[in-house]
Amino acid sequence: MAEFLFITPEELKSTTILGGNVDPDKFLFSIANTQIITIEPLLGSILYDKIKAEASTTPVGLTGKYLTLYNEFVKPITKNQALAEYIEISSFMISNGGAFKHSPENAETMSKDEIMMLSQKYSSIADMYVLRFEKWICKNPIPEYKTSQDEVNASKSINLKGGWWFGRELPKIYEYNPTENE
């Protein structure tokens, strides 16, 4: 069984600059990597696993705050960060013949600076959604969101490529504790 992805290739193609004729096999790994590298540390393993399990059911088994979290934060962060990652490597290919760089015939290839600028643009969008998530989760506590757990901890120190670093220490009030809130 294939791994469940928070966004489909069609969603990525139809809502970004990614061309509709790009083979999904070229970028699916970017989506999967983003889920593990960015989304799981943001949510922590417990909430990440819950969202992934319920979002993979048809129809989507998420409701209430979980559905809001998925639609308004998880999907946009995944989409934008995955595209940022793919942009940086999209012109490269490794095959049986070795590693090479694509050069389209009737087009001008972008410079490394132009590619990095475009990648940074999408990373910055993902960063903006991370900031919005941090504000939202403080106002909408979810029992599975824990900053300390046995698996991957939910982190306020995620360093994406948009140039922003969220390494500030947040007051203890932001950690959900069911006994305090009931």
Tab-separated table of N, CA, C and O in Angstrom, residues 40-149:
chain	number	residue	atom	x	y	z
A	40	GLU	N	5.501	16.439	10.907
A	40	GLU	CA	5.544	15.635	12.129
A	40	GLU	C	6.209	16.385	13.290
A	40	GLU	O	5.673	16.389	14.397
A	41	PRO	N	7.349	17.061	13.094
A	41	PRO	CA	7.907	17.839	14.215
A	41	PRO	C	7.012	19.003	14.650
A	41	PRO	O	7.013	19.384	15.816
A	42	LEU	N	6.246	19.558	13.723
A	42	LEU	CA	5.336	20.646	14.067
A	42	LEU	C	4.204	20.155	14.968
A	42	LEU	O	3.862	20.802	15.956
A	43	LEU	N	3.650	18.994	14.648
A	43	LEU	CA	2.493	18.461	15.376
A	43	LEU	C	2.877	17.525	16.521
A	43	LEU	O	2.094	17.356	17.455
A	44	GLY	N	4.031	16.897	16.429
A	44	GLY	CA	4.378	15.817	17.348
A	44	GLY	C	3.811	14.524	16.791
A	44	GLY	O	2.820	14.523	16.055
A	45	SER	N	4.426	13.400	17.131
A	45	SER	CA	4.035	12.108	16.546
A	45	SER	C	2.598	11.699	16.848
A	45	SER	O	1.919	11.143	15.997
A	46	ILE	N	2.142	11.963	18.051
A	46	ILE	CA	0.802	11.513	18.436
A	46	ILE	C	-0.269	12.192	17.583
A	46	ILE	O	-1.123	11.527	16.989
A	47	LEU	N	-0.217	13.515	17.492
A	47	LEU	CA	-1.197	14.241	16.682
A	47	LEU	C	-0.983	13.971	15.201
A	47	LEU	O	-1.943	13.796	14.447
A	48	TYR	N	0.263	13.895	14.767
A	48	TYR	CA	0.572	13.596	13.363
A	48	TYR	C	-0.041	12.253	12.956
A	48	TYR	O	-0.708	12.160	11.927
A	49	ASP	N	0.164	11.231	13.778
A	49	ASP	CA	-0.381	9.910	13.471
A	49	ASP	C	-1.903	9.925	13.434
A	49	ASP	O	-2.519	9.272	12.585
A	50	LYS	N	-2.540	10.649	14.344
A	50	LYS	CA	-4.002	10.743	14.362
A	50	LYS	C	-4.513	11.429	13.097
A	50	LYS	O	-5.431	10.931	12.440
A	51	ILE	N	-3.900	12.562	12.751
A	51	ILE	CA	-4.319	13.299	11.549
A	51	ILE	C	-4.122	12.428	10.310
A	51	ILE	O	-5.010	12.330	9.459
A	52	LYS	N	-2.983	11.787	10.212
A	52	LYS	CA	-2.681	10.952	9.049
A	52	LYS	C	-3.662	9.783	8.935
A	52	LYS	O	-4.181	9.501	7.860
A	53	ALA	N	-3.952	9.127	10.048
A	53	ALA	CA	-4.862	7.980	10.033
A	53	ALA	C	-6.286	8.396	9.651
A	53	ALA	O	-6.925	7.748	8.820
A	54	GLU	N	-6.774	9.462	10.255
A	54	GLU	CA	-8.151	9.875	9.991
A	54	GLU	C	-8.309	10.569	8.645
A	54	GLU	O	-9.349	10.468	8.010
A	55	ALA	N	-7.274	11.278	8.188
A	55	ALA	CA	-7.356	11.940	6.884
A	55	ALA	C	-7.310	10.928	5.743
A	55	ALA	O	-7.818	11.185	4.657
A	56	SER	N	-6.735	9.770	6.007
A	56	SER	CA	-6.610	8.755	4.956
A	56	SER	C	-7.889	7.952	4.748
A	56	SER	O	-7.981	7.197	3.789
A	57	THR	N	-8.867	8.103	5.630
A	57	THR	CA	-10.130	7.389	5.450
A	57	THR	C	-10.999	8.129	4.447
A	57	THR	O	-10.902	9.335	4.277
A	58	THR	N	-11.860	7.391	3.763
A	58	THR	CA	-12.755	7.999	2.777
A	58	THR	C	-14.182	7.795	3.216
A	58	THR	O	-14.576	6.659	3.441
A	59	PRO	N	-15.011	8.818	3.341
A	59	PRO	CA	-14.603	10.220	3.293
A	59	PRO	C	-13.721	10.567	4.489
A	59	PRO	O	-13.663	9.809	5.460
A	60	VAL	N	-13.077	11.707	4.407
A	60	VAL	CA	-12.136	12.119	5.447
A	60	VAL	C	-12.795	12.021	6.809
A	60	VAL	O	-13.864	12.571	7.047
A	61	GLY	N	-12.160	11.290	7.726
A	61	GLY	CA	-12.718	11.047	9.054
A	61	GLY	C	-12.460	12.165	10.040
A	61	GLY	O	-12.809	12.037	11.211
A	62	LEU	N	-11.850	13.233	9.606
A	62	LEU	CA	-11.564	14.351	10.504
A	62	LEU	C	-12.792	15.237	10.668
A	62	LEU	O	-13.517	15.482	9.703
A	63	THR	N	-12.995	15.719	11.885
A	63	THR	CA	-14.101	16.644	12.150
A	63	THR	C	-13.613	17.736	13.088
A	63	THR	O	-12.559	17.627	13.712
A	64	GLY	N	-14.398	18.784	13.202
A	64	GLY	CA	-14.128	19.857	14.165
A	64	GLY	C	-12.751	20.475	14.025
A	64	GLY	O	-12.307	20.812	12.938
A	65	LYS	N	-12.052	20.616	15.159
A	65	LYS	CA	-10.734	21.240	15.188
A	65	LYS	C	-9.722	20.470	14.343
A	65	LYS	O	-8.826	21.062	13.740
A	66	TYR	N	-9.864	19.153	14.296
A	66	TYR	CA	-8.935	18.334	13.522
A	66	TYR	C	-9.066	18.628	12.024
A	66	TYR	O	-8.068	18.710	11.314
A	67	LEU	N	-10.286	18.787	11.556
A	67	LEU	CA	-10.507	19.105	10.148
A	67	LEU	C	-9.989	20.506	9.832
A	67	LEU	O	-9.370	20.722	8.787
A	68	THR	N	-10.215	21.452	10.735
A	68	THR	CA	-9.686	22.804	10.559
A	68	THR	C	-8.169	22.769	10.508
A	68	THR	O	-7.551	23.384	9.622
A	69	LEU	N	-7.552	22.068	11.434
A	69	LEU	CA	-6.096	21.934	11.469
A	69	LEU	C	-5.577	21.358	10.152
A	69	LEU	O	-4.626	21.869	9.567
A	70	TYR	N	-6.219	20.333	9.672
A	70	TYR	CA	-5.800	19.671	8.436
A	70	TYR	C	-5.931	20.587	7.225
A	70	TYR	O	-4.993	20.751	6.450
A	71	ASN	N	-7.116	21.190	7.060
A	71	ASN	CA	-7.367	22.014	5.876
A	71	ASN	C	-6.656	23.361	5.887
A	71	ASN	O	-6.206	23.839	4.850
A	72	GLU	N	-6.576	23.990	7.050
A	72	GLU	CA	-6.037	25.349	7.106
A	72	GLU	C	-4.545	25.428	7.397
A	72	GLU	O	-3.947	26.486	7.196
A	73	PHE	N	-3.944	24.338	7.875
A	73	PHE	CA	-2.527	24.394	8.229
A	73	PHE	C	-1.717	23.248	7.624
A	73	PHE	O	-0.735	23.488	6.929
A	74	VAL	N	-2.117	22.001	7.870
A	74	VAL	CA	-1.330	20.855	7.412
A	74	VAL	C	-1.207	20.841	5.892
A	74	VAL	O	-0.103	20.727	5.349
A	75	LYS	N	-2.312	20.952	5.192
A	75	LYS	CA	-2.270	20.905	3.733
A	75	LYS	C	-1.489	22.081	3.137
A	75	LYS	O	-0.609	21.862	2.297
A	76	PRO	N	-1.751	23.340	3.536
A	76	PRO	CA	-0.982	24.445	2.943
A	76	PRO	C	0.518	24.392	3.255
A	76	PRO	O	1.336	24.694	2.389
A	77	ILE	N	0.874	24.008	4.477
A	77	ILE	CA	2.302	23.909	4.816
A	77	ILE	C	2.942	22.811	3.976
A	77	ILE	O	4.019	23.008	3.395
A	78	THR	N	2.290	21.660	3.889
A	78	THR	CA	2.823	20.555	3.096
A	78	THR	C	2.984	20.957	1.639
A	78	THR	O	4.033	20.730	1.032
A	79	LYS	N	1.973	21.561	1.078
A	79	LYS	CA	2.006	21.955	-0.334
A	79	LYS	C	3.149	22.921	-0.619
A	79	LYS	O	3.951	22.692	-1.529
A	80	ASN	N	3.242	23.979	0.147
A	80	ASN	CA	4.234	25.011	-0.133
A	80	ASN	C	5.658	24.570	0.169
A	80	ASN	O	6.581	24.860	-0.592
A	81	GLN	N	5.858	23.840	1.254
A	81	GLN	CA	7.207	23.393	1.582
A	81	GLN	C	7.663	22.297	0.623
A	81	GLN	O	8.824	22.262	0.227
A	82	ALA	N	6.766	21.404	0.229
A	82	ALA	CA	7.125	20.355	-0.731
A	82	ALA	C	7.519	20.976	-2.070
A	82	ALA	O	8.501	20.545	-2.696
A	83	LEU	N	6.788	21.972	-2.514
A	83	LEU	CA	7.126	22.633	-3.774
A	83	LEU	C	8.461	23.359	-3.660
A	83	LEU	O	9.283	23.289	-4.570
A	84	ALA	N	8.703	24.021	-2.540
A	84	ALA	CA	9.984	24.703	-2.334
A	84	ALA	C	11.138	23.707	-2.435
A	84	ALA	O	12.164	23.987	-3.066
A	85	GLU	N	10.967	22.533	-1.827
A	85	GLU	CA	12.007	21.503	-1.881
A	85	GLU	C	12.196	21.002	-3.311
A	85	GLU	O	13.320	20.820	-3.769
A	86	TYR	N	11.099	20.783	-4.010
A	86	TYR	CA	11.190	20.251	-5.374
A	86	TYR	C	11.814	21.259	-6.336
A	86	TYR	O	12.591	20.868	-7.218
A	87	ILE	N	11.503	22.528	-6.182
A	87	ILE	CA	12.045	23.552	-7.084
A	87	ILE	C	13.576	23.495	-7.113
A	87	ILE	O	14.187	23.620	-8.169
A	88	GLU	N	14.176	23.284	-5.961
A	88	GLU	CA	15.638	23.285	-5.876
A	88	GLU	C	16.285	22.134	-6.643
A	88	GLU	O	17.431	22.256	-7.070
A	89	ILE	N	15.587	21.043	-6.809
A	89	ILE	CA	16.196	19.877	-7.447
A	89	ILE	C	15.518	19.470	-8.755
A	89	ILE	O	15.934	18.504	-9.391
A	90	SER	N	14.515	20.201	-9.180
A	90	SER	CA	13.688	19.777	-10.309
A	90	SER	C	14.444	19.622	-11.626
A	90	SER	O	14.026	18.836	-12.470
A	91	SER	N	15.522	20.334	-11.821
A	91	SER	CA	16.229	20.211	-13.097
A	91	SER	C	17.263	19.085	-13.101
A	91	SER	O	17.895	18.833	-14.119
A	92	PHE	N	17.413	18.392	-11.997
A	92	PHE	CA	18.411	17.331	-11.905
A	92	PHE	C	17.766	15.956	-12.001
A	92	PHE	O	16.624	15.765	-11.605
A	93	MET	N	18.551	14.997	-12.525
A	93	MET	CA	18.051	13.635	-12.692
A	93	MET	C	19.215	12.669	-12.475
A	93	MET	O	20.323	12.931	-12.927
A	94	ILE	N	18.945	11.581	-11.808
A	94	ILE	CA	19.930	10.515	-11.677
A	94	ILE	C	19.304	9.266	-12.274
A	94	ILE	O	18.200	8.870	-11.898
A	95	SER	N	19.994	8.678	-13.227
A	95	SER	CA	19.487	7.471	-13.875
A	95	SER	C	20.644	6.493	-14.045
A	95	SER	O	21.746	6.726	-13.549
A	96	ASN	N	20.413	5.432	-14.788
A	96	ASN	CA	21.464	4.442	-15.016
A	96	ASN	C	22.688	5.051	-15.680
A	96	ASN	O	23.792	4.555	-15.508
A	97	GLY	N	22.479	6.109	-16.432
A	97	GLY	CA	23.582	6.759	-17.136
A	97	GLY	C	24.348	7.738	-16.270
A	97	GLY	O	25.299	8.361	-16.722
A	98	GLY	N	23.919	7.930	-15.029
A	98	GLY	CA	24.596	8.853	-14.131
A	98	GLY	C	23.710	10.029	-13.760
A	98	GLY	O	22.503	10.019	-13.963
A	99	ALA	N	24.339	11.069	-13.224
A	99	ALA	CA	23.624	12.278	-12.818
A	99	ALA	C	23.745	13.314	-13.926
A	99	ALA	O	24.824	13.507	-14.498
A	100	PHE	N	22.629	13.987	-14.229
A	100	PHE	CA	22.675	15.032	-15.239
A	100	PHE	C	21.640	16.106	-14.955
A	100	PHE	O	20.771	15.938	-14.103
A	101	LYS	N	21.764	17.204	-15.681
A	101	LYS	CA	20.866	18.340	-15.539
A	101	LYS	C	20.098	18.512	-16.842
A	101	LYS	O	20.690	18.515	-17.920
A	102	HIS	N	18.777	18.647	-16.730
A	102	HIS	CA	17.933	18.867	-17.902
A	102	HIS	C	18.150	20.257	-18.462
A	102	HIS	O	18.254	21.228	-17.719
A	103	SER	N	18.172	20.356	-19.779
A	103	SER	CA	18.203	21.647	-20.464
A	103	SER	C	17.148	21.607	-21.560
A	103	SER	O	17.358	20.992	-22.605
A	104	PRO	N	15.998	22.232	-21.326
A	104	PRO	CA	14.950	22.213	-22.343
A	104	PRO	C	15.389	22.960	-23.603
A	104	PRO	O	16.212	23.869	-23.540
A	105	GLU	N	14.841	22.546	-24.750
A	105	GLU	CA	15.274	23.115	-26.021
A	105	GLU	C	14.866	24.571	-26.193
A	105	GLU	O	15.673	25.438	-26.288
A	106	ASN	N	13.666	24.920	-26.242
A	106	ASN	CA	13.230	26.286	-26.545
A	106	ASN	C	12.974	27.093	-25.279
A	106	ASN	O	11.976	27.788	-25.177
A	107	ALA	N	13.898	26.991	-24.319
A	107	ALA	CA	13.732	27.703	-23.055
A	107	ALA	C	15.096	28.079	-22.493
A	107	ALA	O	16.114	27.478	-22.834
A	108	GLU	N	15.093	29.059	-21.643
A	108	GLU	CA	16.308	29.485	-20.955
A	108	GLU	C	16.289	28.908	-19.545
A	108	GLU	O	15.299	29.049	-18.836
A	109	THR	N	17.363	28.263	-19.148
A	109	THR	CA	17.403	27.713	-17.803
A	109	THR	C	17.611	28.836	-16.791
A	109	THR	O	18.245	29.848	-17.088
A	110	MET	N	17.055	28.646	-15.619
A	110	MET	CA	17.172	29.647	-14.566
A	110	MET	C	18.530	29.543	-13.890
A	110	MET	O	19.087	28.455	-13.791
A	111	SER	N	19.014	30.675	-13.404
A	111	SER	CA	20.258	30.663	-12.641
A	111	SER	C	19.985	30.061	-11.264
A	111	SER	O	18.836	29.973	-10.813
A	112	LYS	N	21.060	29.678	-10.575
A	112	LYS	CA	20.911	29.138	-9.230
A	112	LYS	C	20.243	30.155	-8.312
A	112	LYS	O	19.388	29.805	-7.501
A	113	ASP	N	20.601	31.434	-8.454
A	113	ASP	CA	19.988	32.483	-7.627
A	113	ASP	C	18.489	32.605	-7.892
A	113	ASP	O	17.705	32.786	-6.965
A	114	GLU	N	18.087	32.499	-9.154
A	114	GLU	CA	16.659	32.572	-9.488
A	114	GLU	C	15.899	31.374	-8.921
A	114	GLU	O	14.793	31.516	-8.400
A	115	ILE	N	16.508	30.206	-9.000
A	115	ILE	CA	15.878	29.001	-8.455
A	115	ILE	C	15.730	29.127	-6.944
A	115	ILE	O	14.666	28.831	-6.386
A	116	MET	N	16.779	29.584	-6.280
A	116	MET	CA	16.725	29.732	-4.821
A	116	MET	C	15.707	30.796	-4.416
A	116	MET	O	15.011	30.635	-3.409
A	117	MET	N	15.596	31.875	-5.184
A	117	MET	CA	14.606	32.918	-4.896
A	117	MET	C	13.186	32.345	-4.993
A	117	MET	O	12.338	32.598	-4.144
A	118	LEU	N	12.948	31.546	-6.014
A	118	LEU	CA	11.627	30.938	-6.186
A	118	LEU	C	11.338	29.936	-5.067
A	118	LEU	O	10.241	29.919	-4.500
A	119	SER	N	12.316	29.149	-4.709
A	119	SER	CA	12.165	28.203	-3.606
A	119	SER	C	11.886	28.945	-2.300
A	119	SER	O	10.999	28.553	-1.530
A	120	GLN	N	12.629	30.022	-2.053
A	120	GLN	CA	12.429	30.834	-0.843
A	120	GLN	C	11.020	31.410	-0.788
A	120	GLN	O	10.434	31.517	0.288
A	121	LYS	N	10.486	31.784	-1.935
A	121	LYS	CA	9.125	32.335	-1.984
A	121	LYS	C	8.130	31.328	-1.419
A	121	LYS	O	7.293	31.665	-0.580
A	122	TYR	N	8.214	30.084	-1.851
A	122	TYR	CA	7.281	29.060	-1.370
A	122	TYR	C	7.578	28.657	0.069
A	122	TYR	O	6.666	28.364	0.832
A	123	SER	N	8.843	28.649	0.462
A	123	SER	CA	9.175	28.376	1.867
A	123	SER	C	8.613	29.456	2.777
A	123	SER	O	8.143	29.167	3.878
A	124	SER	N	8.661	30.698	2.320
A	124	SER	CA	8.113	31.805	3.111
A	124	SER	C	6.610	31.665	3.304
A	124	SER	O	6.080	31.980	4.370
A	125	ILE	N	5.938	31.182	2.288
A	125	ILE	CA	4.496	30.947	2.407
A	125	ILE	C	4.247	29.848	3.447
A	125	ILE	O	3.369	29.987	4.302
A	126	ALA	N	5.028	28.771	3.389
A	126	ALA	CA	4.900	27.701	4.381
A	126	ALA	C	5.180	28.240	5.784
A	126	ALA	O	4.462	27.921	6.740
A	127	ASP	N	6.203	29.088	5.911
A	127	ASP	CA	6.542	29.694	7.204
A	127	ASP	C	5.371	30.505	7.763
A	127	ASP	O	5.098	30.471	8.962
A	128	MET	N	4.690	31.231	6.885
A	128	MET	CA	3.550	32.036	7.315
A	128	MET	C	2.450	31.145	7.902
A	128	MET	O	1.856	31.465	8.926
A	129	TYR	N	2.216	29.999	7.282
A	129	TYR	CA	1.216	29.065	7.804
A	129	TYR	C	1.666	28.448	9.126
A	129	TYR	O	0.845	28.162	9.984
A	130	VAL	N	2.977	28.243	9.300
A	130	VAL	CA	3.484	27.733	10.573
A	130	VAL	C	3.201	28.745	11.682
A	130	VAL	O	2.753	28.377	12.773
A	131	LEU	N	3.451	30.011	11.403
A	131	LEU	CA	3.151	31.065	12.393
A	131	LEU	C	1.674	31.093	12.739
A	131	LEU	O	1.301	31.205	13.908
A	132	ARG	N	0.837	31.006	11.722
A	132	ARG	CA	-0.609	30.993	11.962
A	132	ARG	C	-1.017	29.776	12.777
A	132	ARG	O	-1.884	29.858	13.633
A	133	PHE	N	-0.394	28.619	12.500
A	133	PHE	CA	-0.672	27.406	13.270
A	133	PHE	C	-0.334	27.623	14.742
A	133	PHE	O	-1.102	27.243	15.613
A	134	GLU	N	0.831	28.211	15.013
A	134	GLU	CA	1.240	28.431	16.398
A	134	GLU	C	0.220	29.275	17.154
A	134	GLU	O	-0.091	28.990	18.307
A	135	LYS	N	-0.313	30.290	16.510
A	135	LYS	CA	-1.339	31.126	17.143
A	135	LYS	C	-2.635	30.331	17.331
A	135	LYS	O	-3.282	30.415	18.366
A	136	TRP	N	-3.002	29.577	16.310
A	136	TRP	CA	-4.255	28.825	16.339
A	136	TRP	C	-4.237	27.751	17.418
A	136	TRP	O	-5.203	27.597	18.164
A	137	ILE	N	-3.132	26.994	17.517
A	137	ILE	CA	-3.078	25.887	18.476
A	137	ILE	C	-3.129	26.406	19.908
A	137	ILE	O	-3.609	25.715	20.802
A	138	CYS	N	-2.653	27.616	20.144
A	138	CYS	CA	-2.720	28.197	21.491
A	138	CYS	C	-4.161	28.499	21.893
A	138	CYS	O	-4.520	28.398	23.059
A	139	LYS	N	-4.996	28.842	20.922
A	139	LYS	CA	-6.398	29.183	21.195
A	139	LYS	C	-7.327	27.983	21.061
A	139	LYS	O	-8.470	28.042	21.496
A	140	ASN	N	-6.854	26.924	20.443
A	140	ASN	CA	-7.665	25.741	20.170
A	140	ASN	C	-6.941	24.483	20.627
A	140	ASN	O	-6.424	23.727	19.815
A	141	PRO	N	-6.884	24.250	21.927
A	141	PRO	CA	-6.132	23.092	22.424
A	141	PRO	C	-6.687	21.774	21.899
A	141	PRO	O	-7.895	21.586	21.797
A	142	ILE	N	-5.757	20.903	21.558
A	142	ILE	CA	-6.087	19.562	21.084
A	142	ILE	C	-5.353	18.577	21.990
A	142	ILE	O	-4.145	18.718	22.183
A	143	PRO	N	-6.051	17.603	22.555
A	143	PRO	CA	-5.427	16.701	23.537
A	143	PRO	C	-4.171	15.995	23.026
A	143	PRO	O	-3.244	15.761	23.778
A	144	GLU	N	-4.112	15.659	21.751
A	144	GLU	CA	-2.964	14.916	21.210
A	144	GLU	C	-1.749	15.806	20.949
A	144	GLU	O	-0.669	15.307	20.670
A	145	TYR	N	-1.922	17.115	21.027
A	145	TYR	CA	-0.799	18.030	20.794
A	145	TYR	C	-0.026	18.188	22.094
A	145	TYR	O	-0.476	18.799	23.038
A	146	LYS	N	1.133	17.584	22.134
A	146	LYS	CA	1.964	17.623	23.335
A	146	LYS	C	3.376	18.001	22.917
A	146	LYS	O	3.906	17.446	21.952
A	147	THR	N	3.978	18.925	23.651
A	147	THR	CA	5.336	19.323	23.308
A	147	THR	C	6.368	18.344	23.836
A	147	THR	O	7.530	18.428	23.479
A	148	SER	N	5.951	17.400	24.655
A	148	SER	CA	6.870	16.384	25.168
A	148	SER	C	6.158	15.043	25.127
A	148	SER	O	5.082	14.888	25.692
A	149	GLN	N	6.763	14.066	24.436
A	149	GLN	CA	6.171	12.748	24.291
A	149	GLN	C	7.276	11.750	23.977
A	149	GLN	O	8.435	12.124	23.825
